Phi, psi and omega in degrees: 000181197253124184274182163120210178273123184253214188280165165047029174102347187304145179208135169187187181228180177235137175243164170240149178300127173292332188275331186222064181302327178285344182229003185225119159233171181232123183271119169250125174273093173273330161246117185289157188293157189280342182214133182115176179219032181218164163228162188221130195218126163315125195259355180051025171093003175258134185276120187272126174265346192180139173225137176222154175278120186308318180287317181265333190080003183303137180280137188241145171285149168201157182232143181226116185193147172066041180070014183239134163255129183240113175265127203247166167060042191266120180249331180256088175289100168298143185302334184234330179189106168277128181245125180238124171280115189242121164271134188229166165305155172294335175223147164324122194258325190264028190190149176299135177286162184294143177096346186265354172245125168280143188224153170307323185235112188301331184295325195305309185251016180274007181056018174254094192292007172271349175255157170198171185268154174220108190294336183052047171074015188245126158221154001310162160234154180223129170242116191260131186244149165233116175288341191080346167191173193284124178213159185285149174224137176227008164190165166240142178247098196260129188237111159289161186281145183258071176250332191249152176290158180261197171282166353245109184292325184294339184292335182256023185050039180243153176282139202294132180232025183268129190258074165219182198290142180251272192274113172227162172229149167250125172237162176226162188209145163277319190241356182078015186229323167269107177245149189226134177287127178260332182203139160226152169175204184233128188259133188294149171287102175191145185289158184082170186287140181242141195246141179237118184265127180263170186304131185311140172074019181287131170230142175184159185256321183256143160226137175235136168252120176261114192246113185262331163219160180251161179290347189280153181260153188288342179267020170239078184305316193308325199244341182312128188048014177276155187188113175238139200229110172301312188192144170245129172249146184258115176272151180195111173082168179222135179297153178236151170170169175208162183192000000 
């Protein structure tokens, strides 16, 4: 699931169980929402089967639809770190599994977060994915290497030194020869998986992610134009449920 900024000013991060990494994740809410009794989190295609308060064991109500998990009825907020234990199905249902997508850089889709691609300072950089045949796609989930500081360094009088994607475009093709651009934008500089949502009803066999710039400043040579990506996930459809 996706850490970072959530709804109504909520903020937090995710951890994964060492004993049950395929079925148990923990949502840490370090800043509670300014209003309301719920948090909404991008589910990354995991079908949720149950949510409980880690400290009290209380079962919490949740809804899951359109790619978002909403945990409702939260009344006992910890002042520092409210933690929810989220039980999921063992496999992502809203995305193509690791190994089923071929990539121009094999490490992008091998399902192994210990391997990664390195652009070696060369921009623009292009990464191509092949689904094997024309299939539905609705998002890309980009997991970048956690090796550089994140935003916003300029607030503290420092030059921006996040070695993460800034300006990008996504193009698709059915045959690998004729391409059309379907999305362009700026990816936020933040830790954890970041999502690029694609147009509704999109179908394609090939996708390219073209990166033209990163966030780091020229005056920070250790990170300037450097880009390391652990994994790119291709999403399709959204699991639903409630409890």
